[in-house]
XYZ file of C-alpha atoms in Angstrom:
654
model
C -161.549 -72.576 79.760
C -163.567 -70.861 76.804
C -162.039 -72.659 73.877
C -162.265 -69.882 71.541
C -160.761 -67.112 73.887
C -157.869 -69.909 74.481
C -157.254 -70.240 71.141
C -157.067 -66.380 70.551
C -154.846 -66.340 73.691
C -152.542 -69.143 72.136
C -152.005 -67.302 68.768
C -151.005 -64.073 70.661
C -149.055 -65.992 73.131
C -147.165 -67.870 70.584
C -146.034 -64.768 68.571
C -145.108 -62.988 71.737
C -143.046 -66.008 72.956
C -141.154 -66.071 69.443
C -140.236 -62.361 69.825
C -139.083 -62.829 73.537
C -136.934 -65.702 72.467
C -134.734 -63.247 70.319
C -135.316 -60.240 72.415
C -133.955 -61.841 75.746
C -130.561 -62.665 73.757
C -130.295 -59.286 72.275
C -130.782 -57.774 75.727
C -127.948 -59.468 77.162
C -125.699 -57.799 74.723
C -127.453 -54.350 75.306
C -128.652 -54.521 78.709
C -129.237 -50.737 79.025
C -131.524 -50.627 75.981
C -134.816 -48.978 77.390
C -136.960 -49.924 74.424
C -135.841 -53.481 74.669
C -136.235 -53.749 78.315
C -139.789 -52.252 77.949
C -140.569 -54.587 75.032
C -139.537 -57.645 77.193
C -141.501 -56.339 80.249
C -144.720 -56.109 78.069
C -144.178 -59.532 76.549
C -144.269 -61.224 80.014
C -146.939 -58.975 81.202
C -149.168 -59.723 78.116
C -148.791 -63.404 78.433
C -149.518 -63.106 81.985
C -152.604 -61.064 81.601
C -154.045 -63.619 79.135
C -153.147 -66.483 81.238
C -154.744 -64.626 84.242
C -157.889 -64.269 82.493
C -158.168 -67.931 81.615
C -157.025 -68.983 84.980
C -153.769 -70.846 83.948
C -152.059 -70.778 87.385
C -148.592 -72.260 86.393
C -148.034 -69.876 83.545
C -149.211 -66.909 85.805
C -146.693 -67.605 88.362
C -143.748 -67.674 86.188
C -144.773 -64.839 84.006
C -145.420 -62.712 87.232
C -142.117 -63.255 88.846
C -140.225 -62.659 85.443
C -142.200 -59.604 85.095
C -141.012 -58.371 88.728
C -137.509 -59.003 87.801
C -137.649 -56.827 84.644
C -139.482 -54.014 86.621
C -136.536 -54.108 88.725
C -134.052 -54.057 86.118
C -136.014 -51.257 84.465
C -135.775 -49.146 87.957
C -131.847 -49.840 87.881
C -132.078 -51.946 91.011
C -130.727 -55.233 89.108
C -128.482 -55.743 86.258
C -129.311 -58.046 83.407
C -126.076 -60.020 83.329
C -125.307 -63.528 82.244
C -126.369 -64.843 85.628
C -129.532 -63.219 85.541
C -129.880 -64.298 81.872
C -129.643 -67.851 82.802
C -132.495 -67.575 85.264
C -134.841 -65.745 83.010
C -134.164 -68.038 80.128
C -134.967 -71.099 82.352
C -138.281 -69.216 83.246
C -138.790 -68.588 79.606
C -138.468 -72.179 78.524
C -140.938 -72.984 81.055
C -143.384 -70.403 79.541
C -142.632 -71.792 76.128
C -143.124 -75.260 76.944
C -146.372 -74.435 78.606
C -147.787 -72.700 75.516
C -146.590 -75.664 73.404
C -148.428 -77.976 75.607
C -151.665 -75.914 75.429
C -151.339 -75.655 71.688
C -151.004 -79.499 71.406
C -154.094 -79.838 73.446
C -153.105 -80.361 77.047
C -155.219 -78.410 79.637
C -153.504 -79.474 82.773
C -150.271 -77.831 83.154
C -147.712 -79.201 85.720
C -146.883 -77.318 88.723
C -143.666 -75.187 88.400
C -140.511 -76.119 89.763
C -140.232 -74.556 93.316
C -136.467 -73.944 92.836
C -136.905 -71.776 89.774
C -139.574 -69.794 91.553
C -137.248 -69.300 94.493
C -134.404 -68.201 92.210
C -136.831 -65.712 90.325
C -138.035 -64.362 93.932
C -134.285 -64.160 95.069
C -133.424 -62.153 91.931
C -136.256 -59.771 92.362
C -135.232 -59.229 96.031
C -131.611 -58.712 95.269
C -131.896 -54.822 95.820
C -135.310 -53.780 96.761
C -136.346 -50.210 96.848
C -137.359 -48.797 100.081
C -140.484 -46.847 99.133
C -141.968 -44.575 101.832
C -145.472 -45.793 103.208
C -148.147 -43.366 102.010
C -149.221 -42.755 105.673
C -145.824 -41.117 106.363
C -146.062 -38.680 103.578
C -146.671 -35.042 104.856
C -149.704 -33.104 103.477
C -147.802 -30.168 102.735
C -145.004 -31.640 100.568
C -145.736 -35.226 99.315
C -148.873 -36.592 97.831
C -150.565 -39.603 99.170
C -151.369 -42.535 96.673
C -154.897 -43.270 97.667
C -157.165 -46.218 96.530
C -160.738 -46.074 96.813
C -162.175 -47.555 99.958
C -164.123 -50.220 97.854
C -160.833 -51.510 96.403
C -158.903 -53.556 99.050
C -155.301 -52.412 99.211
C -154.262 -55.721 100.403
C -156.507 -57.391 97.797
C -155.540 -58.901 94.321
C -154.895 -55.574 92.363
C -153.350 -56.316 88.963
C -149.683 -55.367 88.433
C -150.679 -52.965 85.403
C -153.126 -51.097 87.813
C -150.449 -50.760 90.460
C -147.596 -49.835 88.210
C -150.010 -47.089 86.661
C -150.775 -45.759 90.283
C -147.213 -45.703 91.043
C -146.352 -43.801 88.097
C -149.316 -41.377 88.894
C -147.715 -40.907 92.505
C -144.374 -40.215 90.876
C -145.534 -37.547 88.687
C -147.392 -36.120 91.763
C -144.198 -36.136 93.752
C -142.262 -34.351 91.066
C -145.059 -31.737 90.820
C -144.949 -31.175 94.588
C -141.289 -30.618 94.572
C -141.613 -28.228 91.926
C -144.391 -26.433 93.686
C -142.332 -26.033 96.769
C -139.511 -24.363 94.615
C -142.024 -21.947 92.936
C -145.320 -21.770 94.956
C -148.232 -20.114 93.065
C -151.966 -20.174 92.888
C -151.973 -23.236 90.611
C -155.218 -25.180 90.215
C -155.578 -28.159 92.189
C -155.498 -31.837 90.697
C -158.702 -33.738 91.441
C -158.332 -37.150 93.050
C -158.488 -40.371 90.709
C -161.540 -42.096 92.141
C -161.868 -45.707 91.489
C -165.790 -46.816 91.172
C -167.026 -48.345 94.266
C -169.109 -50.741 92.383
C -165.762 -52.379 91.312
C -164.842 -56.039 92.415
C -163.103 -55.407 95.911
C -160.580 -58.124 94.944
C -159.164 -55.623 92.221
C -160.360 -57.390 89.128
C -160.457 -54.153 86.911
C -160.032 -54.693 83.219
C -157.254 -52.739 81.275
C -159.826 -50.796 79.250
C -161.693 -49.733 82.442
C -158.616 -48.489 84.474
C -157.219 -46.713 81.334
C -160.759 -44.970 80.875
C -160.458 -43.773 84.560
C -157.028 -42.487 84.017
C -158.156 -40.522 80.848
C -161.058 -39.183 83.121
C -158.610 -38.060 85.537
C -156.618 -36.217 82.730
C -159.736 -34.399 81.623
C -160.596 -33.279 85.114
C -157.077 -31.994 85.579
C -157.464 -29.954 82.344
C -160.830 -28.667 83.560
C -159.389 -27.672 86.848
C -156.602 -25.744 85.260
C -158.867 -23.630 83.177
C -161.075 -22.958 86.343
C -160.795 -20.647 89.290
C -157.423 -21.291 91.377
C -159.404 -22.437 94.396
C -160.224 -26.142 94.227
C -163.898 -27.313 94.111
C -163.025 -30.707 95.629
C -160.458 -31.823 98.228
C -157.306 -32.311 96.389
C -154.584 -34.823 96.949
C -152.080 -32.591 95.917
C -151.701 -28.850 96.178
C -149.095 -28.583 93.413
C -148.660 -27.461 89.746
C -147.572 -23.979 88.594
C -150.453 -21.558 87.222
C -148.438 -20.905 84.133
C -146.782 -21.730 81.987
C -147.895 -25.301 82.251
C -147.887 -28.029 79.566
C -150.845 -30.195 78.943
C -150.855 -32.781 81.471
C -149.613 -36.283 79.953
C -151.710 -39.534 80.648
C -150.281 -41.777 83.083
C -148.348 -44.563 80.852
C -149.879 -47.934 81.053
C -148.336 -51.318 80.044
C -149.526 -50.629 76.454
C -147.836 -47.371 76.489
C -150.697 -45.860 74.873
C -153.572 -43.478 75.767
C -157.104 -43.643 74.378
C -156.094 -41.439 71.679
C -153.050 -43.311 70.779
C -154.722 -46.932 70.725
C -157.185 -46.077 68.113
C -154.745 -46.771 65.131
C -153.793 -50.084 66.643
C -157.317 -51.153 66.786
C -157.937 -50.206 63.040
C -154.737 -51.944 62.319
C -156.040 -55.040 64.033
C -159.400 -54.762 62.313
C -157.856 -55.109 59.013
C -156.135 -58.502 59.696
C -158.045 -61.758 59.864
C -156.638 -64.916 61.063
C -157.425 -67.948 58.839
C -156.936 -71.662 59.314
C -154.099 -73.042 57.278
C -156.418 -75.823 56.386
C -158.568 -73.344 54.291
C -155.653 -71.838 52.711
C -154.579 -75.279 51.679
C -158.173 -75.726 50.182
C -157.956 -72.782 48.239
C -154.289 -73.328 46.939
C -155.820 -76.866 45.874
C -158.636 -74.952 43.890
C -156.104 -72.561 42.296
C -153.903 -75.676 41.254
C -157.154 -77.180 39.403
C -157.417 -73.679 37.933
C -153.965 -73.585 36.770
C -154.496 -77.174 35.141
C -157.414 -75.857 33.170
C -155.519 -72.923 32.122
C -152.833 -74.932 30.776
C -155.380 -77.201 28.850
C -156.845 -73.985 27.360
C -153.557 -72.656 26.208
C -152.895 -75.904 24.545
C -156.405 -75.948 22.836
C -155.694 -72.189 21.667
C -152.644 -73.310 19.708
C -154.730 -75.960 17.770
C -157.631 -73.727 16.954
C -155.642 -71.534 14.321
C -156.509 -67.852 14.297
C -159.512 -67.590 16.439
C -158.795 -64.157 17.739
C -161.829 -64.172 20.261
C -160.673 -67.458 21.661
C -157.210 -66.203 21.946
C -158.177 -62.962 23.708
C -160.298 -64.910 26.148
C -157.507 -67.476 26.821
C -154.925 -64.851 27.252
C -157.014 -62.900 29.937
C -157.515 -66.146 31.753
C -154.087 -66.846 31.733
C -153.326 -63.394 33.082
C -155.819 -63.506 35.957
C -154.882 -67.123 36.572
C -151.271 -66.160 37.101
C -152.201 -63.223 39.408
C -154.670 -65.251 41.380
C -152.039 -68.171 41.749
C -149.276 -65.435 43.005
C -151.795 -63.991 45.591
C -152.795 -67.154 46.954
C -149.221 -68.220 47.313
C -148.391 -64.955 49.059
C -151.132 -65.743 51.699
C -149.041 -68.925 52.393
C -145.781 -67.163 52.796
C -144.118 -66.314 56.062
C -140.926 -64.447 56.555
C -137.987 -66.764 57.247
C -137.559 -64.674 60.424
C -140.016 -67.495 61.885
C -137.195 -69.898 61.539
C -134.347 -67.549 62.317
C -135.814 -66.197 65.564
C -135.015 -69.045 67.449
C -131.174 -69.159 66.713
C -129.882 -66.271 68.872
C -130.888 -68.403 71.866
C -129.454 -71.686 70.385
C -126.066 -69.962 69.777
C -126.080 -68.075 72.980
C -126.618 -71.403 75.008
C -124.323 -73.563 72.993
C -121.458 -71.022 73.091
C -121.891 -70.497 76.853
C -121.843 -74.275 77.328
C -118.695 -74.665 75.187
C -117.027 -71.713 76.721
C -116.925 -69.922 73.325
C -117.540 -66.326 72.499
C -119.667 -66.053 69.384
C -121.556 -63.247 67.747
C -124.695 -64.367 65.504
C -125.652 -62.031 62.626
C -129.020 -62.466 60.907
C -129.515 -61.263 57.369
C -132.509 -61.462 55.108
C -135.005 -62.100 57.913
C -137.894 -60.583 55.758
C -137.374 -63.125 52.830
C -140.587 -64.814 52.322
C -141.083 -68.562 51.568
C -143.924 -71.254 51.931
C -145.283 -71.939 55.413
C -144.589 -75.673 54.760
C -141.021 -74.876 54.068
C -140.634 -72.537 57.106
C -141.548 -75.643 59.222
C -139.580 -78.234 57.351
C -136.250 -76.060 57.384
C -136.211 -75.590 60.918
C -134.418 -78.986 61.981
C -131.840 -78.844 59.147
C -130.792 -75.290 59.959
C -130.571 -76.118 63.609
C -128.030 -78.983 63.085
C -126.017 -76.832 60.630
C -125.961 -73.849 63.104
C -124.863 -76.206 65.872
C -122.192 -77.794 63.533
C -120.776 -74.329 62.770
C -120.770 -73.389 66.471
C -119.236 -76.671 67.881
C -116.733 -77.538 64.891
C -116.249 -74.288 63.220
C -115.554 -71.588 65.748
C -112.461 -72.168 67.749
C -111.977 -71.462 71.545
C -111.126 -67.792 72.132
C -107.573 -68.508 73.249
C -107.073 -70.503 69.938
C -108.584 -67.579 68.029
C -106.140 -65.211 69.657
C -103.211 -67.393 68.844
C -104.268 -67.469 65.020
C -104.596 -63.502 64.972
C -108.232 -63.635 65.059
C -110.696 -61.639 67.061
C -111.593 -63.626 70.478
C -115.396 -63.524 69.427
C -116.262 -65.560 66.518
C -118.948 -64.700 63.838
C -121.808 -66.925 62.542
C -123.829 -65.450 59.797
C -127.275 -67.040 59.103
C -128.665 -65.381 55.788
C -131.582 -65.698 53.593
C -132.404 -64.343 49.883
C -134.523 -64.969 47.141
C -133.042 -66.291 43.698
C -135.829 -66.342 41.194
C -138.146 -69.126 42.233
C -135.519 -70.416 44.831
C -134.603 -69.235 48.336
C -130.871 -69.417 49.150
C -130.010 -70.060 52.796
C -126.378 -69.947 53.984
C -124.556 -70.539 57.152
C -121.326 -68.936 57.279
C -118.697 -68.910 60.066
C -115.071 -67.453 60.520
C -113.868 -70.507 62.332
C -111.010 -72.943 61.560
C -112.526 -74.195 58.232
C -111.992 -77.987 57.231
C -109.060 -79.844 56.185
C -109.942 -82.110 53.261
C -106.994 -84.457 54.002
C -108.435 -85.092 57.545
C -111.786 -85.943 56.194
C -110.293 -88.227 53.561
C -108.285 -89.996 56.534
C -111.673 -90.141 58.424
C -113.513 -91.602 55.676
C -110.990 -94.530 55.347
C -111.006 -94.929 59.072
C -114.773 -95.062 59.342
C -114.792 -97.704 56.580
C -116.765 -95.494 54.089
C -114.151 -96.233 51.309
C -110.580 -97.470 50.821
C -107.673 -95.323 50.766
C -107.217 -95.091 46.925
C -110.752 -94.040 46.377
C -110.483 -91.391 49.316
C -107.136 -90.028 47.605
C -108.865 -89.530 44.370
C -111.482 -87.079 45.817
C -111.139 -83.468 45.230
C -111.514 -80.981 47.962
C -115.092 -80.328 47.159
C -116.044 -84.205 47.257
C -113.869 -84.374 50.458
C -116.055 -81.648 52.187
C -119.312 -83.444 51.106
C -118.249 -86.534 53.111
C -119.527 -84.880 56.329
C -123.125 -85.525 54.861
C -122.324 -89.314 54.975
C -124.213 -91.360 57.746
C -122.001 -92.005 60.636
C -119.271 -89.422 59.710
C -117.832 -87.392 62.349
C -114.502 -85.872 63.064
C -115.096 -85.120 66.668
C -112.470 -86.747 68.886
C -114.692 -87.041 71.766
C -118.605 -87.879 71.906
C -120.468 -85.457 73.948
C -124.171 -84.463 74.241
C -123.549 -81.878 71.226
C -121.763 -83.855 68.736
C -119.510 -86.766 68.004
C -121.781 -89.587 67.165
C -121.930 -89.080 63.393
C -125.680 -88.186 63.262
C -127.285 -84.968 61.979
C -125.582 -83.973 58.823
C -126.881 -87.059 56.938
C -130.462 -86.112 58.278
C -129.829 -82.753 56.814
C -128.879 -84.070 53.449
C -131.991 -86.402 53.449
C -134.488 -83.663 54.573
C -133.239 -80.950 51.918
C -133.345 -83.603 49.219
C -136.973 -84.248 50.140
C -137.802 -80.647 49.591
C -136.424 -80.740 46.213
C -133.329 -78.765 47.298
C -129.371 -78.863 47.494
C -126.556 -78.267 49.638
C -123.133 -76.843 48.773
C -120.214 -76.611 50.798
C -117.372 -74.305 50.631
C -114.506 -74.084 53.181
C -110.951 -72.567 53.491
C -108.605 -74.096 56.117
C -108.048 -71.350 58.666
C -110.594 -68.916 57.227
C -113.908 -70.592 57.905
C -116.928 -72.540 56.106
C -120.078 -71.662 54.245
C -122.881 -74.035 53.733
C -125.765 -72.982 51.183
C -128.945 -74.513 50.768
C -131.199 -74.062 47.858
C -134.963 -74.814 48.041
C -137.900 -73.962 45.951
C -140.410 -71.023 47.164
C -143.227 -73.360 47.539
C -143.960 -77.138 47.493
C -147.564 -76.575 46.121
C -147.125 -75.750 42.474
C -143.970 -77.351 41.050
C -141.987 -76.079 37.856
C -141.105 -79.227 36.002
C -139.249 -80.385 32.934
C -141.705 -82.585 30.796
C -140.079 -85.689 29.221
C -141.829 -88.432 27.378
C -141.351 -92.188 26.253
C -143.531 -92.425 23.152
C -146.826 -91.626 24.643
C -146.115 -91.676 28.239
C -145.228 -88.315 29.877
C -143.149 -87.772 32.948
C -142.232 -84.736 35.002
C -138.908 -83.949 36.439
C -138.581 -81.190 39.189
C -136.849 -78.238 37.509
C -135.087 -77.381 40.630
C -133.071 -80.437 40.122
C -132.235 -80.004 36.394
C -128.720 -78.575 35.709
C -128.397 -79.074 31.809
C -129.515 -81.096 28.750
C -127.480 -82.243 25.945
C -127.674 -85.025 23.053
C -126.746 -88.529 23.841
C -123.494 -89.432 21.995
C -122.517 -93.048 22.468
C -118.786 -92.309 21.652
C -118.619 -89.984 24.863
C -119.611 -92.848 27.135
C -117.759 -95.766 28.436
C -118.301 -98.404 31.351
C -116.687 -98.388 34.662
C -117.260 -101.492 36.860
C -120.234 -102.339 34.726
C -121.923 -98.663 35.197
C -122.313 -96.538 32.089
C -120.502 -93.352 32.500
C -120.533 -89.946 30.364
C -117.568 -87.671 30.513
C -118.663 -83.945 31.108
C -116.091 -81.320 31.666
C -113.276 -83.599 32.725
C -115.634 -85.446 35.224
C -117.292 -88.928 34.813
C -121.160 -88.835 35.715
C -123.215 -92.082 35.795
C -125.784 -92.549 33.403
C -129.286 -94.091 33.987
C -131.550 -95.039 30.927
C -135.105 -94.481 32.268
C -136.562 -96.531 29.535
C -135.215 -99.545 31.112
C -137.060 -99.016 34.184
C -140.215 -97.317 32.981
C -140.681 -99.516 29.755
C -138.860 -102.690 30.856
C -141.068 -104.708 28.363
C -139.777 -102.808 25.426
C -136.718 -103.525 23.392
C -134.797 -100.338 22.220
C -132.281 -100.887 19.386
C -130.656 -97.339 19.462
C -130.491 -94.413 21.932
C -128.723 -91.993 19.434
C -131.628 -89.733 19.219
C -132.178 -89.591 22.915
C -131.326 -86.755 25.302
C -129.273 -86.587 28.562
C -130.846 -84.577 31.332
C -128.194 -83.675 34.042
C -129.759 -83.668 37.524
C -128.463 -82.869 40.781
C -129.623 -84.870 43.864
C -128.252 -83.766 47.077
C -124.496 -83.313 46.247
C -124.553 -86.040 43.403
C -124.719 -85.352 39.729
C -126.289 -88.218 37.477
C -127.521 -88.333 33.811
C -130.797 -89.502 32.953
C -131.477 -90.734 29.521
C -134.748 -89.983 27.941
C -136.322 -90.275 24.528
C -137.811 -86.633 24.161
C -137.786 -83.345 26.002
C -141.140 -81.323 25.768
C -140.347 -78.363 27.578
C -141.096 -76.641 30.920
C -144.498 -76.815 32.779
C -145.770 -75.745 36.038
C -147.825 -78.573 37.582
C -149.836 -79.231 40.434
C -148.679 -82.350 42.606
C -151.509 -84.827 43.049
C -150.752 -87.641 45.623
C -150.894 -91.000 44.253
C -153.254 -92.277 46.975
C -152.688 -95.006 49.710
C -152.221 -97.907 47.451
C -149.501 -96.497 45.707
C -147.780 -94.480 48.669
C -144.952 -96.851 49.095
C -143.910 -97.086 45.273
C -140.505 -95.604 45.172
C -139.403 -93.325 42.421
C -142.781 -91.439 42.007
C -143.500 -88.196 44.025
C -147.090 -88.062 42.565
C -149.106 -87.190 39.519
C -150.454 -84.325 37.512
C -152.529 -83.516 34.509
C -150.558 -81.825 31.467
C -151.798 -79.120 29.122
C -152.859 -81.499 26.608
C -155.244 -83.353 29.170
C -152.946 -86.412 29.674
C -151.714 -87.700 32.869
C -148.048 -87.347 33.805
C -146.253 -88.930 36.750
C -143.921 -86.853 38.488
C -140.641 -88.492 39.294
C -138.994 -88.480 42.770
C -135.330 -88.395 41.758
C -133.792 -89.727 44.977
C -136.189 -92.927 44.630
C -135.213 -93.171 40.911
C -131.665 -93.279 41.671
C -132.227 -95.851 44.445
C -134.185 -97.938 42.122
C -131.066 -98.115 39.634
C -128.404 -98.565 42.442
C -129.942 -101.218 44.308
């Protein structure tokens, strides 16, 4: 294989497979949608064409058979019902796995499962159309579809060529029928000739074949404008002299003639594929520029009324901000990249559980950083599976509860300032906080007294505990108590948070808030004398003065009372400056931060304000030191350590 061509193919094939994943599930809901049918057919055909050029036989075999099935569906010979969808989706999984293996570097794909190929063939042969042989057609009424002698009719002609020729024949048949009803001295249509110099095995390229079709159209037009007597032997003597519309080109798999394809070509030329490593390098350089900008802004404030310097720094600030925004946009991808997989996930899971579920996707065009798109995939899968399995009831139970038989799961995304809000909402049975409290006691997570003191919101958050499950039976879908605690851990690592709201009998909503990007981090700068530290701003809830009279100790842990709730207090100076003796904390500040579903108060000496920082890794030697996410250079040129809040809390608790 030519590696460059293979990589181009894999980029296109990966995009097509992502589209097919969603289209196939949509088609099951709207099997008569012609546009959707054609889109699916083209998807399989395009992947097959690229695989054929590279000689990837296993991929060709499956795509070819799937394409045949959809050709039959388009012609009305087969219905795309649930049984047909099961077979096609199995074939799609094989194609998807093959593309993934090729992307991972494998160049030898395994042979296809013969049973799958047999099922696809059986599906195709379920209702074959009986098309008359060309030799049986009469010269007076039906045209003969002729292939040039140089092209072996039993040879390896591509499906696209054959489909185009069949379409040409059908158009000729229609014209012949019309000519019988209203005979006239119509000009004759010249024969479409395929060049004798072409490979006798039928390996004609799409562009060559389309050019021949366009050539035929031009000949037809010329024949219509000339004398009624044909200059060459015609295939069909049919077409009324007038009025006659301009002959339309035979549609190809791209559904475009030469004139229509030009804009697509221009659009393609305006797009350049860039390796993400290069984008990361550019982002790193922009990050360095942001640090220099911050330094200059600090210096400007110390230079008094130097108007020229102020104007230059102001311009640099403006340009740097725009550049930073533009570079970040190049890394942005629509959240649809993640959402596209869920129609299939919900469809398969609902079918397995015997439930009827409709998935609604909202805000698919919301953009977020590419790294976040990839990092959110697994947590969202867990949450969606949880809604389908635990949330939505069986159809009979929903009817008894005066609900529609079909449940609804809504997966939504929207931008809130410098955050993305993702939510998974279902109209299922909701969660019973009393059941959750009882399960927590049964699992040994807490004693009965502690469980009974939990409010409903805290009870809902119990499902994020490791080993917690409400399933009565263990299955391959759920019941082992793994999944939701993994979700909490993943979201926390992304500096995000999860919020759960549920109403018994009405449904549940799980909301995830994550920053737009992980590359440049808004922080709250705090300090202890000369040492600076950065706290991720996404986790900061509020700041207030430390007042000793509002604190008390519970089981040895210092707590602060905030709006009728007790929140644990951690004195950062005790960890960051253990060698220093501090007499009083009266002038300190309390920064309330949210870590996952937990709120704690961090006591700091001074709050210096907000600052955007570029995260720099600490290096291999310090990689395993908990409590630090990295380092950065502040506006005054000093180094500040960025705190990893989950690690900080862990240091205090253990």
